[in-house]
């Protein structure tokens, strides 16, 4: 690490910031060459993969530069002929996520994944009805404009990108490829549901979801939850958020499998949380994570979703009760009291349903069948005895 820290940076902070600003400005210009800007963005990803940025620069690229510029790319109105090139860039980013997320300092790349896997109305690349108003390449002289300003000087950010592309080509076994993928597969191998044209679901969006699933992107994000050093609860929520973005298009079985992995990862995560990490968390971060999991498990249609959420909530409350920090112990006590009140309300409701069913059977002179299996299951999960045993 000391030797790595002494390595000269490939560009200064000012050059990097200037390069990103130029790319974004050129992307918004109708006369610029989109191809050239996408190449520069791909080279930024390559520099990130090769560890050519300082920690602060990598954080800037992951948290701000790539999410911002990628969002701009998705908003462009381009002809159909440009779709393969844009898809190649998006594939480049999605495939880079898997090796990057394994590096504990680069997990913030998940923010770019969230952008790519968001089927937003403003993203014309995902629109099935958008009309192109701009060619892929600019007119005469656009290349000259693109090369002007900060990019023209020796040692500029753009020059650095070109230099590293020429000097350090990615090896075939690096697990990273910027070429378009041929991911058309049989229906039984697809991760997403099949949608008809009338359902207005973008083919480009489905291709990105399919490809990210195929390269193990979702599994890599979930696995990062358990890697050391552990992240805070807000970061964990960010790692889960891409799954929430695609929950409507994934097949039920695929979403359920990912939800089970999230459950296992979070069970380990809560047990491994240190007192110092727990001290930095607040009620809002815990509540937001609980809401995030509630949405995921509900859409996955897990039969024991309520029980899973209760177990995770109980484990976190118990962790708070055992910490030496007074504020967190009080929070844990408050959570336990809230769970007790909720369980008592559930039991009271189920008992009232049972009583109404019994009275109805008596009025109609029919035998009383008792509670349904689903109600009995809920009652078993909601029993105060269960909480006392815990």
mmCIF file of C-alpha atoms in Angstrom:
data_model
loop_
_atom_site.group_PDB
_atom_site.id
_atom_site.type_symbol
_atom_site.label_atom_id
_atom_site.label_comp_id
_atom_site.label_asym_id
_atom_site.label_seq_id
_atom_site.Cartn_x
_atom_site.Cartn_y
_atom_site.Cartn_z
ATOM 1 C CA UNK A 1 0.000 0.000 0.000
ATOM 2 C CA UNK A 2 2.851 2.434 0.768
ATOM 3 C CA UNK A 3 4.441 1.805 -2.632
ATOM 4 C CA UNK A 4 1.073 2.205 -4.311
ATOM 5 C CA UNK A 5 0.561 5.528 -2.528
ATOM 6 C CA UNK A 6 3.859 6.820 -3.936
ATOM 7 C CA UNK A 7 2.845 6.134 -7.533
ATOM 8 C CA UNK A 8 2.310 9.350 -9.525
ATOM 9 C CA UNK A 9 -1.289 10.211 -10.296
ATOM 10 C CA UNK A 10 -2.362 10.052 -13.913
ATOM 11 C CA UNK A 11 -4.124 13.401 -13.650
ATOM 12 C CA UNK A 12 -4.640 16.103 -11.086
ATOM 13 C CA UNK A 13 -7.951 16.783 -9.387
ATOM 14 C CA UNK A 14 -8.405 19.902 -11.534
ATOM 15 C CA UNK A 15 -7.756 17.944 -14.737
ATOM 16 C CA UNK A 16 -10.227 15.236 -13.739
ATOM 17 C CA UNK A 17 -12.929 17.724 -12.800
ATOM 18 C CA UNK A 18 -12.333 19.672 -16.003
ATOM 19 C CA UNK A 19 -12.491 16.525 -18.115
ATOM 20 C CA UNK A 20 -15.818 15.458 -16.575
ATOM 21 C CA UNK A 21 -17.274 18.952 -17.019
ATOM 22 C CA UNK A 22 -16.178 18.969 -20.667
ATOM 23 C CA UNK A 23 -17.712 15.555 -21.301
ATOM 24 C CA UNK A 24 -21.012 16.599 -19.770
ATOM 25 C CA UNK A 25 -21.033 19.883 -21.673
ATOM 26 C CA UNK A 26 -20.261 18.139 -24.966
ATOM 27 C CA UNK A 27 -22.935 15.525 -24.357
ATOM 28 C CA UNK A 28 -25.515 18.284 -24.022
ATOM 29 C CA UNK A 29 -24.304 20.023 -27.182
ATOM 30 C CA UNK A 30 -26.172 18.992 -30.333
ATOM 31 C CA UNK A 31 -23.067 19.486 -32.484
ATOM 32 C CA UNK A 32 -20.596 17.359 -30.515
ATOM 33 C CA UNK A 33 -19.414 13.865 -31.358
ATOM 34 C CA UNK A 34 -21.181 11.437 -28.979
ATOM 35 C CA UNK A 35 -18.814 8.639 -29.937
ATOM 36 C CA UNK A 36 -15.825 10.597 -28.661
ATOM 37 C CA UNK A 37 -17.516 11.377 -25.343
ATOM 38 C CA UNK A 38 -18.481 7.741 -24.773
ATOM 39 C CA UNK A 39 -14.886 6.691 -25.461
ATOM 40 C CA UNK A 40 -13.660 9.137 -22.830
ATOM 41 C CA UNK A 41 -16.184 7.797 -20.295
ATOM 42 C CA UNK A 42 -15.093 4.227 -21.012
ATOM 43 C CA UNK A 43 -11.481 5.253 -20.488
ATOM 44 C CA UNK A 44 -12.412 6.771 -17.109
ATOM 45 C CA UNK A 45 -13.862 3.400 -16.144
ATOM 46 C CA UNK A 46 -10.638 1.760 -17.309
ATOM 47 C CA UNK A 47 -8.517 4.121 -15.186
ATOM 48 C CA UNK A 48 -10.726 3.294 -12.213
ATOM 49 C CA UNK A 49 -10.315 -0.447 -12.790
ATOM 50 C CA UNK A 50 -6.538 -0.127 -12.997
ATOM 51 C CA UNK A 51 -6.363 1.921 -9.783
ATOM 52 C CA UNK A 52 -4.946 5.027 -11.458
ATOM 53 C CA UNK A 53 -6.956 7.446 -9.307
ATOM 54 C CA UNK A 54 -6.315 8.598 -5.771
ATOM 55 C CA UNK A 55 -8.911 7.628 -3.153
ATOM 56 C CA UNK A 56 -10.546 11.057 -3.412
ATOM 57 C CA UNK A 57 -10.586 10.942 -7.208
ATOM 58 C CA UNK A 58 -12.061 7.423 -7.262
ATOM 59 C CA UNK A 59 -14.744 8.548 -4.826
ATOM 60 C CA UNK A 60 -15.554 11.511 -7.086
ATOM 61 C CA UNK A 61 -15.737 9.318 -10.199
ATOM 62 C CA UNK A 62 -17.944 6.683 -8.523
ATOM 63 C CA UNK A 63 -20.260 8.984 -6.599
ATOM 64 C CA UNK A 64 -20.618 11.942 -8.945
ATOM 65 C CA UNK A 65 -18.900 11.828 -12.340
ATOM 66 C CA UNK A 66 -20.162 8.498 -13.704
ATOM 67 C CA UNK A 67 -23.729 8.718 -12.314
ATOM 68 C CA UNK A 68 -24.124 12.277 -13.621
ATOM 69 C CA UNK A 69 -22.710 11.695 -17.100
ATOM 70 C CA UNK A 70 -24.459 8.336 -17.503
ATOM 71 C CA UNK A 71 -27.778 9.962 -16.640
ATOM 72 C CA UNK A 72 -27.063 12.586 -19.312
ATOM 73 C CA UNK A 73 -26.336 9.863 -21.881
ATOM 74 C CA UNK A 74 -29.643 8.123 -21.123
ATOM 75 C CA UNK A 75 -31.521 11.393 -21.585
ATOM 76 C CA UNK A 76 -30.175 12.021 -25.092
ATOM 77 C CA UNK A 77 -32.492 11.746 -28.091
ATOM 78 C CA UNK A 78 -30.481 9.575 -30.473
ATOM 79 C CA UNK A 79 -31.365 7.607 -33.614
ATOM 80 C CA UNK A 80 -31.873 3.855 -33.422
ATOM 81 C CA UNK A 81 -28.534 3.381 -35.140
ATOM 82 C CA UNK A 82 -26.820 4.853 -32.070
ATOM 83 C CA UNK A 83 -28.420 2.370 -29.640
ATOM 84 C CA UNK A 84 -25.715 -0.325 -30.041
ATOM 85 C CA UNK A 85 -22.968 2.193 -29.226
ATOM 86 C CA UNK A 86 -24.772 3.531 -26.150
ATOM 87 C CA UNK A 87 -25.552 -0.003 -25.056
ATOM 88 C CA UNK A 88 -21.857 -0.875 -25.453
ATOM 89 C CA UNK A 89 -20.962 1.935 -23.028
ATOM 90 C CA UNK A 90 -23.625 0.879 -20.514
ATOM 91 C CA UNK A 91 -22.387 -2.710 -20.792
ATOM 92 C CA UNK A 92 -18.864 -1.462 -20.171
ATOM 93 C CA UNK A 93 -19.981 0.136 -16.894
ATOM 94 C CA UNK A 94 -22.150 -2.784 -15.755
ATOM 95 C CA UNK A 95 -19.367 -5.307 -16.337
ATOM 96 C CA UNK A 96 -16.874 -3.131 -14.474
ATOM 97 C CA UNK A 97 -19.127 -3.166 -11.393
ATOM 98 C CA UNK A 98 -18.375 -6.779 -10.489
ATOM 99 C CA UNK A 99 -14.572 -6.386 -10.043
ATOM 100 C CA UNK A 100 -14.942 -2.854 -8.641
ATOM 101 C CA UNK A 101 -17.485 -3.710 -5.967
ATOM 102 C CA UNK A 102 -15.118 -6.376 -4.636
ATOM 103 C CA UNK A 103 -12.661 -3.562 -3.911
ATOM 104 C CA UNK A 104 -13.959 -2.265 -0.616
ATOM 105 C CA UNK A 105 -13.156 1.342 -1.483
ATOM 106 C CA UNK A 106 -15.084 1.376 -4.773
ATOM 107 C CA UNK A 107 -18.541 0.175 -3.710
ATOM 108 C CA UNK A 108 -19.960 3.646 -4.567
ATOM 109 C CA UNK A 109 -20.074 2.526 -8.224
ATOM 110 C CA UNK A 110 -23.477 1.114 -7.260
ATOM 111 C CA UNK A 111 -24.890 4.625 -7.713
ATOM 112 C CA UNK A 112 -24.171 4.383 -11.458
ATOM 113 C CA UNK A 113 -25.854 0.973 -11.528
ATOM 114 C CA UNK A 114 -28.925 2.520 -9.924
ATOM 115 C CA UNK A 115 -28.997 5.150 -12.683
ATOM 116 C CA UNK A 116 -28.687 2.571 -15.487
ATOM 117 C CA UNK A 117 -31.351 0.290 -13.989
ATOM 118 C CA UNK A 118 -33.871 3.099 -13.524
ATOM 119 C CA UNK A 119 -36.556 3.077 -16.210
ATOM 120 C CA UNK A 120 -37.272 6.796 -15.860
ATOM 121 C CA UNK A 121 -39.546 8.711 -18.203
ATOM 122 C CA UNK A 122 -36.796 11.269 -18.830
ATOM 123 C CA UNK A 123 -34.438 8.569 -20.154
ATOM 124 C CA UNK A 124 -35.137 8.618 -23.896
ATOM 125 C CA UNK A 125 -32.811 5.662 -24.423
ATOM 126 C CA UNK A 126 -35.442 3.572 -22.591
ATOM 127 C CA UNK A 127 -38.391 5.179 -24.356
ATOM 128 C CA UNK A 128 -40.239 3.040 -26.893
ATOM 129 C CA UNK A 129 -41.714 6.114 -28.608
ATOM 130 C CA UNK A 130 -38.918 8.717 -28.462
ATOM 131 C CA UNK A 131 -38.087 10.453 -31.736
ATOM 132 C CA UNK A 132 -34.413 11.020 -32.504
ATOM 133 C CA UNK A 133 -33.420 14.636 -33.080
ATOM 134 C CA UNK A 134 -29.638 14.228 -33.112
ATOM 135 C CA UNK A 135 -27.176 12.117 -35.136
ATOM 136 C CA UNK A 136 -24.542 9.962 -33.454
ATOM 137 C CA UNK A 137 -21.629 12.105 -34.686
ATOM 138 C CA UNK A 138 -21.455 15.894 -34.913
ATOM 139 C CA UNK A 139 -21.181 17.908 -38.091
ATOM 140 C CA UNK A 140 -18.098 19.304 -39.752
ATOM 141 C CA UNK A 141 -15.820 20.877 -37.212
ATOM 142 C CA UNK A 142 -17.359 19.125 -34.197
ATOM 143 C CA UNK A 143 -14.180 17.171 -33.637
ATOM 144 C CA UNK A 144 -12.238 20.415 -33.550
ATOM 145 C CA UNK A 145 -14.590 21.850 -30.928
ATOM 146 C CA UNK A 146 -14.375 18.699 -28.887
ATOM 147 C CA UNK A 147 -10.605 18.948 -28.876
ATOM 148 C CA UNK A 148 -10.502 22.581 -27.861
ATOM 149 C CA UNK A 149 -10.066 24.140 -24.447
ATOM 150 C CA UNK A 150 -8.787 22.021 -21.587
ATOM 151 C CA UNK A 151 -8.520 18.906 -23.739
ATOM 152 C CA UNK A 152 -6.032 20.441 -26.155
ATOM 153 C CA UNK A 153 -3.214 21.027 -23.692
ATOM 154 C CA UNK A 154 -0.433 18.537 -23.100
ATOM 155 C CA UNK A 155 -1.085 16.540 -19.906
ATOM 156 C CA UNK A 156 -4.826 17.312 -19.887
ATOM 157 C CA UNK A 157 -7.392 14.796 -18.618
ATOM 158 C CA UNK A 158 -8.430 13.804 -22.149
ATOM 159 C CA UNK A 159 -4.780 13.310 -23.155
ATOM 160 C CA UNK A 160 -4.284 11.105 -20.088
ATOM 161 C CA UNK A 161 -7.275 8.972 -21.087
ATOM 162 C CA UNK A 162 -5.876 8.480 -24.580
ATOM 163 C CA UNK A 163 -2.433 7.687 -23.223
ATOM 164 C CA UNK A 164 -3.585 5.034 -20.752
ATOM 165 C CA UNK A 165 -5.794 3.462 -23.421
ATOM 166 C CA UNK A 166 -2.748 3.059 -25.666
ATOM 167 C CA UNK A 167 -0.280 1.973 -22.984
ATOM 168 C CA UNK A 168 -2.377 -0.408 -20.868
ATOM 169 C CA UNK A 169 -4.928 -2.350 -22.890
ATOM 170 C CA UNK A 170 -7.132 -4.568 -20.797
ATOM 171 C CA UNK A 171 -6.092 -8.193 -20.858
ATOM 172 C CA UNK A 172 -8.454 -10.889 -22.033
ATOM 173 C CA UNK A 173 -8.623 -12.468 -18.582
ATOM 174 C CA UNK A 174 -9.384 -9.251 -16.710
ATOM 175 C CA UNK A 175 -13.092 -10.025 -16.605
ATOM 176 C CA UNK A 176 -13.868 -6.765 -18.360
ATOM 177 C CA UNK A 177 -14.903 -6.121 -21.935
ATOM 178 C CA UNK A 178 -16.277 -2.948 -23.492
ATOM 179 C CA UNK A 179 -17.624 -4.678 -26.582
ATOM 180 C CA UNK A 180 -21.377 -5.158 -26.999
ATOM 181 C CA UNK A 181 -22.706 -8.436 -25.646
ATOM 182 C CA UNK A 182 -24.917 -10.840 -27.540
ATOM 183 C CA UNK A 183 -27.209 -11.660 -24.650
ATOM 184 C CA UNK A 184 -30.193 -13.010 -26.558
ATOM 185 C CA UNK A 185 -31.043 -16.223 -24.775
ATOM 186 C CA UNK A 186 -33.816 -18.762 -24.507
ATOM 187 C CA UNK A 187 -36.899 -17.796 -22.524
ATOM 188 C CA UNK A 188 -36.123 -20.311 -19.793
ATOM 189 C CA UNK A 189 -32.699 -18.742 -19.292
ATOM 190 C CA UNK A 190 -33.990 -15.188 -19.068
ATOM 191 C CA UNK A 191 -34.021 -13.362 -15.751
ATOM 192 C CA UNK A 192 -36.807 -11.006 -16.848
ATOM 193 C CA UNK A 193 -40.396 -11.643 -17.721
ATOM 194 C CA UNK A 194 -41.430 -11.550 -21.373
ATOM 195 C CA UNK A 195 -43.340 -8.380 -22.217
ATOM 196 C CA UNK A 196 -45.489 -7.708 -25.243
ATOM 197 C CA UNK A 197 -45.072 -4.474 -27.248
ATOM 198 C CA UNK A 198 -48.370 -3.207 -25.839
ATOM 199 C CA UNK A 199 -46.896 -3.244 -22.321
ATOM 200 C CA UNK A 200 -44.503 -0.422 -23.271
ATOM 201 C CA UNK A 201 -41.400 -1.932 -21.680
ATOM 202 C CA UNK A 202 -38.158 -0.854 -23.331
ATOM 203 C CA UNK A 203 -36.097 -3.598 -24.947
ATOM 204 C CA UNK A 204 -32.958 -1.617 -24.151
ATOM 205 C CA UNK A 205 -33.872 -1.550 -20.475
ATOM 206 C CA UNK A 206 -34.558 -5.293 -20.396
ATOM 207 C CA UNK A 207 -31.213 -5.966 -22.114
ATOM 208 C CA UNK A 208 -29.366 -4.000 -19.430
ATOM 209 C CA UNK A 209 -31.162 -5.833 -16.611
ATOM 210 C CA UNK A 210 -30.534 -9.204 -18.260
ATOM 211 C CA UNK A 211 -26.870 -8.455 -18.804
ATOM 212 C CA UNK A 212 -26.233 -7.200 -15.280
ATOM 213 C CA UNK A 213 -27.867 -10.346 -13.931
ATOM 214 C CA UNK A 214 -25.881 -12.565 -16.315
ATOM 215 C CA UNK A 215 -22.488 -11.154 -15.255
ATOM 216 C CA UNK A 216 -23.354 -11.677 -11.574
ATOM 217 C CA UNK A 217 -23.890 -8.015 -10.794
ATOM 218 C CA UNK A 218 -26.751 -8.457 -8.328
ATOM 219 C CA UNK A 219 -24.912 -11.272 -6.551
ATOM 220 C CA UNK A 220 -21.791 -9.096 -6.281
ATOM 221 C CA UNK A 221 -23.759 -6.222 -4.730
ATOM 222 C CA UNK A 222 -25.394 -8.532 -2.188
ATOM 223 C CA UNK A 223 -22.074 -10.209 -1.360
ATOM 224 C CA UNK A 224 -20.525 -6.787 -0.681
ATOM 225 C CA UNK A 225 -22.856 -6.426 2.325
ATOM 226 C CA UNK A 226 -20.912 -9.113 4.181
ATOM 227 C CA UNK A 227 -17.382 -8.066 3.168
ATOM 228 C CA UNK A 228 -15.060 -6.404 5.652
ATOM 229 C CA UNK A 229 -14.896 -3.577 6.483
ATOM 230 C CA UNK A 230 -18.661 -3.492 6.929
ATOM 231 C CA UNK A 231 -20.515 -0.532 5.467
ATOM 232 C CA UNK A 232 -23.052 1.610 7.295
ATOM 233 C CA UNK A 233 -26.802 1.021 6.994
ATOM 234 C CA UNK A 234 -27.253 3.763 4.391
ATOM 235 C CA UNK A 235 -24.631 2.147 2.156
ATOM 236 C CA UNK A 236 -26.308 -1.262 2.605
ATOM 237 C CA UNK A 237 -29.555 0.289 1.468
ATOM 238 C CA UNK A 238 -27.767 1.677 -1.621
ATOM 239 C CA UNK A 239 -26.506 -1.823 -2.465
ATOM 240 C CA UNK A 240 -30.049 -3.204 -2.320
ATOM 241 C CA UNK A 241 -31.660 -0.340 -4.245
ATOM 242 C CA UNK A 242 -30.816 -1.657 -7.774
ATOM 243 C CA UNK A 243 -32.904 -4.745 -6.987
ATOM 244 C CA UNK A 244 -35.839 -2.504 -6.097
ATOM 245 C CA UNK A 245 -35.457 -0.720 -9.433
ATOM 246 C CA UNK A 246 -35.880 -3.958 -11.415
ATOM 247 C CA UNK A 247 -38.406 -5.721 -9.175
ATOM 248 C CA UNK A 248 -41.216 -5.195 -11.705
ATOM 249 C CA UNK A 249 -39.402 -6.897 -14.610
ATOM 250 C CA UNK A 250 -37.547 -9.786 -12.947
ATOM 251 C CA UNK A 251 -39.152 -13.197 -12.896
ATOM 252 C CA UNK A 252 -40.687 -14.109 -9.555
ATOM 253 C CA UNK A 253 -38.278 -17.018 -8.996
ATOM 254 C CA UNK A 254 -35.232 -14.845 -9.780
ATOM 255 C CA UNK A 255 -36.385 -12.046 -7.468
ATOM 256 C CA UNK A 256 -37.126 -14.562 -4.707
ATOM 257 C CA UNK A 257 -33.638 -16.052 -5.017
ATOM 258 C CA UNK A 258 -32.050 -12.619 -4.699
ATOM 259 C CA UNK A 259 -34.324 -11.757 -1.766
ATOM 260 C CA UNK A 260 -33.183 -14.921 0.048
ATOM 261 C CA UNK A 261 -29.552 -13.923 -0.496
ATOM 262 C CA UNK A 262 -30.305 -10.465 0.888
ATOM 263 C CA UNK A 263 -31.862 -12.079 3.952
ATOM 264 C CA UNK A 264 -28.795 -14.258 4.561
ATOM 265 C CA UNK A 265 -26.399 -11.354 3.981
ATOM 266 C CA UNK A 266 -28.247 -9.053 6.380
ATOM 267 C CA UNK A 267 -28.492 -11.748 9.048
ATOM 268 C CA UNK A 268 -24.704 -12.021 8.960
ATOM 269 C CA UNK A 269 -24.306 -8.238 8.733
ATOM 270 C CA UNK A 270 -26.367 -7.512 11.859
ATOM 271 C CA UNK A 271 -24.533 -10.169 13.872
ATOM 272 C CA UNK A 272 -21.167 -8.741 12.791
ATOM 273 C CA UNK A 273 -21.975 -5.090 13.558
ATOM 274 C CA UNK A 274 -19.595 -3.636 16.132
ATOM 275 C CA UNK A 275 -20.652 -1.333 18.963
ATOM 276 C CA UNK A 276 -18.710 1.516 17.369
ATOM 277 C CA UNK A 277 -20.508 1.125 14.028
ATOM 278 C CA UNK A 278 -23.884 0.832 15.718
ATOM 279 C CA UNK A 279 -23.180 4.013 17.657
ATOM 280 C CA UNK A 280 -22.980 5.974 14.378
ATOM 281 C CA UNK A 281 -26.390 4.809 13.139
ATOM 282 C CA UNK A 282 -29.616 6.694 13.801
ATOM 283 C CA UNK A 283 -33.295 5.789 13.887
ATOM 284 C CA UNK A 284 -33.857 7.093 10.359
ATOM 285 C CA UNK A 285 -31.230 4.857 8.741
ATOM 286 C CA UNK A 286 -32.645 1.809 10.523
ATOM 287 C CA UNK A 287 -36.193 2.722 9.528
ATOM 288 C CA UNK A 288 -35.250 3.378 5.899
ATOM 289 C CA UNK A 289 -33.532 0.000 5.618
ATOM 290 C CA UNK A 290 -36.585 -1.719 7.108
ATOM 291 C CA UNK A 291 -38.862 -0.013 4.545
ATOM 292 C CA UNK A 292 -36.495 -0.993 1.733
ATOM 293 C CA UNK A 293 -36.572 -4.645 2.811
ATOM 294 C CA UNK A 294 -40.344 -4.560 3.247
ATOM 295 C CA UNK A 295 -40.780 -3.483 -0.384
ATOM 296 C CA UNK A 296 -38.304 -6.095 -1.667
ATOM 297 C CA UNK A 297 -39.760 -9.040 0.253
ATOM 298 C CA UNK A 298 -43.327 -7.992 -0.556
ATOM 299 C CA UNK A 299 -42.673 -7.899 -4.324
ATOM 300 C CA UNK A 300 -40.739 -11.169 -4.119
ATOM 301 C CA UNK A 301 -43.871 -12.738 -2.598
ATOM 302 C CA UNK A 302 -41.870 -14.598 0.026
ATOM 303 C CA UNK A 303 -44.303 -16.695 2.099
ATOM 304 C CA UNK A 304 -42.410 -15.900 5.306
ATOM 305 C CA UNK A 305 -41.716 -12.245 4.525
ATOM 306 C CA UNK A 306 -43.306 -11.013 7.768
ATOM 307 C CA UNK A 307 -41.309 -13.475 9.809
ATOM 308 C CA UNK A 308 -38.040 -12.499 8.070
ATOM 309 C CA UNK A 309 -38.600 -8.799 8.757
ATOM 310 C CA UNK A 310 -39.486 -9.544 12.377
ATOM 311 C CA UNK A 311 -36.329 -11.627 12.837
ATOM 312 C CA UNK A 312 -34.097 -8.926 11.360
ATOM 313 C CA UNK A 313 -35.787 -6.231 13.411
ATOM 314 C CA UNK A 314 -35.458 -8.297 16.584
ATOM 315 C CA UNK A 315 -31.793 -9.028 15.891
ATOM 316 C CA UNK A 316 -31.035 -5.333 15.404
ATOM 317 C CA UNK A 317 -32.994 -4.384 18.531
ATOM 318 C CA UNK A 318 -31.130 -6.999 20.564
ATOM 319 C CA UNK A 319 -27.842 -5.674 19.202
ATOM 320 C CA UNK A 320 -28.824 -2.205 20.393
ATOM 321 C CA UNK A 321 -29.819 -3.507 23.832
ATOM 322 C CA UNK A 322 -26.411 -5.114 24.318
ATOM 323 C CA UNK A 323 -24.325 -2.124 23.264
ATOM 324 C CA UNK A 324 -22.699 0.008 26.002
ATOM 325 C CA UNK A 325 -24.003 3.178 24.340
ATOM 326 C CA UNK A 326 -26.960 4.480 26.365
ATOM 327 C CA UNK A 327 -28.695 6.109 23.400
ATOM 328 C CA UNK A 328 -28.654 2.869 21.402
ATOM 329 C CA UNK A 329 -29.799 0.835 24.405
ATOM 330 C CA UNK A 330 -32.781 3.143 24.789
ATOM 331 C CA UNK A 331 -33.479 2.775 21.073
ATOM 332 C CA UNK A 332 -33.361 -1.013 21.414
ATOM 333 C CA UNK A 333 -35.755 -0.861 24.361
ATOM 334 C CA UNK A 334 -38.106 1.369 22.364
ATOM 335 C CA UNK A 335 -38.034 -1.113 19.463
ATOM 336 C CA UNK A 336 -38.894 -4.016 21.783
ATOM 337 C CA UNK A 337 -41.806 -2.073 23.299
ATOM 338 C CA UNK A 338 -43.073 -1.230 19.806
ATOM 339 C CA UNK A 339 -42.834 -4.884 18.746
ATOM 340 C CA UNK A 340 -44.754 -5.956 21.853
ATOM 341 C CA UNK A 341 -47.524 -3.456 21.115
ATOM 342 C CA UNK A 342 -47.675 -4.577 17.481
ATOM 343 C CA UNK A 343 -47.855 -8.261 18.413
ATOM 344 C CA UNK A 344 -50.626 -7.608 20.907
ATOM 345 C CA UNK A 345 -52.623 -5.719 18.279
ATOM 346 C CA UNK A 346 -52.148 -8.569 15.801
ATOM 347 C CA UNK A 347 -53.269 -11.134 18.329
ATOM 348 C CA UNK A 348 -56.288 -9.026 19.290
ATOM 349 C CA UNK A 349 -57.253 -8.697 15.637
ATOM 350 C CA UNK A 350 -56.939 -12.431 14.950
ATOM 351 C CA UNK A 351 -58.960 -13.221 18.054
ATOM 352 C CA UNK A 352 -61.687 -10.804 16.932
ATOM 353 C CA UNK A 353 -61.781 -12.496 13.510
ATOM 354 C CA UNK A 354 -62.087 -15.880 15.227
ATOM 355 C CA UNK A 355 -64.902 -14.586 17.441
ATOM 356 C CA UNK A 356 -66.835 -13.102 14.500
ATOM 357 C CA UNK A 357 -66.513 -16.366 12.569
ATOM 358 C CA UNK A 358 -67.821 -18.302 15.562
ATOM 359 C CA UNK A 359 -70.812 -15.966 15.968
ATOM 360 C CA UNK A 360 -71.598 -16.180 12.247
ATOM 361 C CA UNK A 361 -71.515 -19.984 12.381
ATOM 362 C CA UNK A 362 -73.880 -19.968 15.352
ATOM 363 C CA UNK A 363 -76.364 -17.660 13.569
ATOM 364 C CA UNK A 364 -76.335 -19.792 10.428
ATOM 365 C CA UNK A 365 -76.389 -23.004 12.488
ATOM 366 C CA UNK A 366 -73.291 -24.269 10.761
ATOM 367 C CA UNK A 367 -70.287 -25.976 12.322
ATOM 368 C CA UNK A 368 -67.506 -23.579 13.233
ATOM 369 C CA UNK A 369 -64.376 -24.300 11.165
ATOM 370 C CA UNK A 370 -61.985 -22.212 13.225
ATOM 371 C CA UNK A 371 -59.248 -19.967 11.936
ATOM 372 C CA UNK A 372 -57.807 -20.470 8.458
ATOM 373 C CA UNK A 373 -54.269 -21.879 8.087
ATOM 374 C CA UNK A 374 -52.991 -18.446 7.061
ATOM 375 C CA UNK A 375 -54.505 -16.869 10.172
ATOM 376 C CA UNK A 376 -53.060 -19.586 12.395
ATOM 377 C CA UNK A 377 -49.651 -19.032 10.821
ATOM 378 C CA UNK A 378 -49.899 -15.298 11.458
ATOM 379 C CA UNK A 379 -50.991 -15.976 15.032
ATOM 380 C CA UNK A 380 -48.023 -18.301 15.562
ATOM 381 C CA UNK A 381 -45.665 -15.642 14.269
ATOM 382 C CA UNK A 382 -47.367 -12.871 16.227
ATOM 383 C CA UNK A 383 -47.590 -14.723 19.536
ATOM 384 C CA UNK A 384 -46.237 -12.752 22.522
ATOM 385 C CA UNK A 385 -44.816 -16.077 23.733
ATOM 386 C CA UNK A 386 -42.531 -16.054 20.699
ATOM 387 C CA UNK A 387 -41.198 -12.638 21.664
ATOM 388 C CA UNK A 388 -40.701 -13.671 25.279
ATOM 389 C CA UNK A 389 -38.800 -16.776 24.118
ATOM 390 C CA UNK A 390 -36.627 -14.547 21.919
#
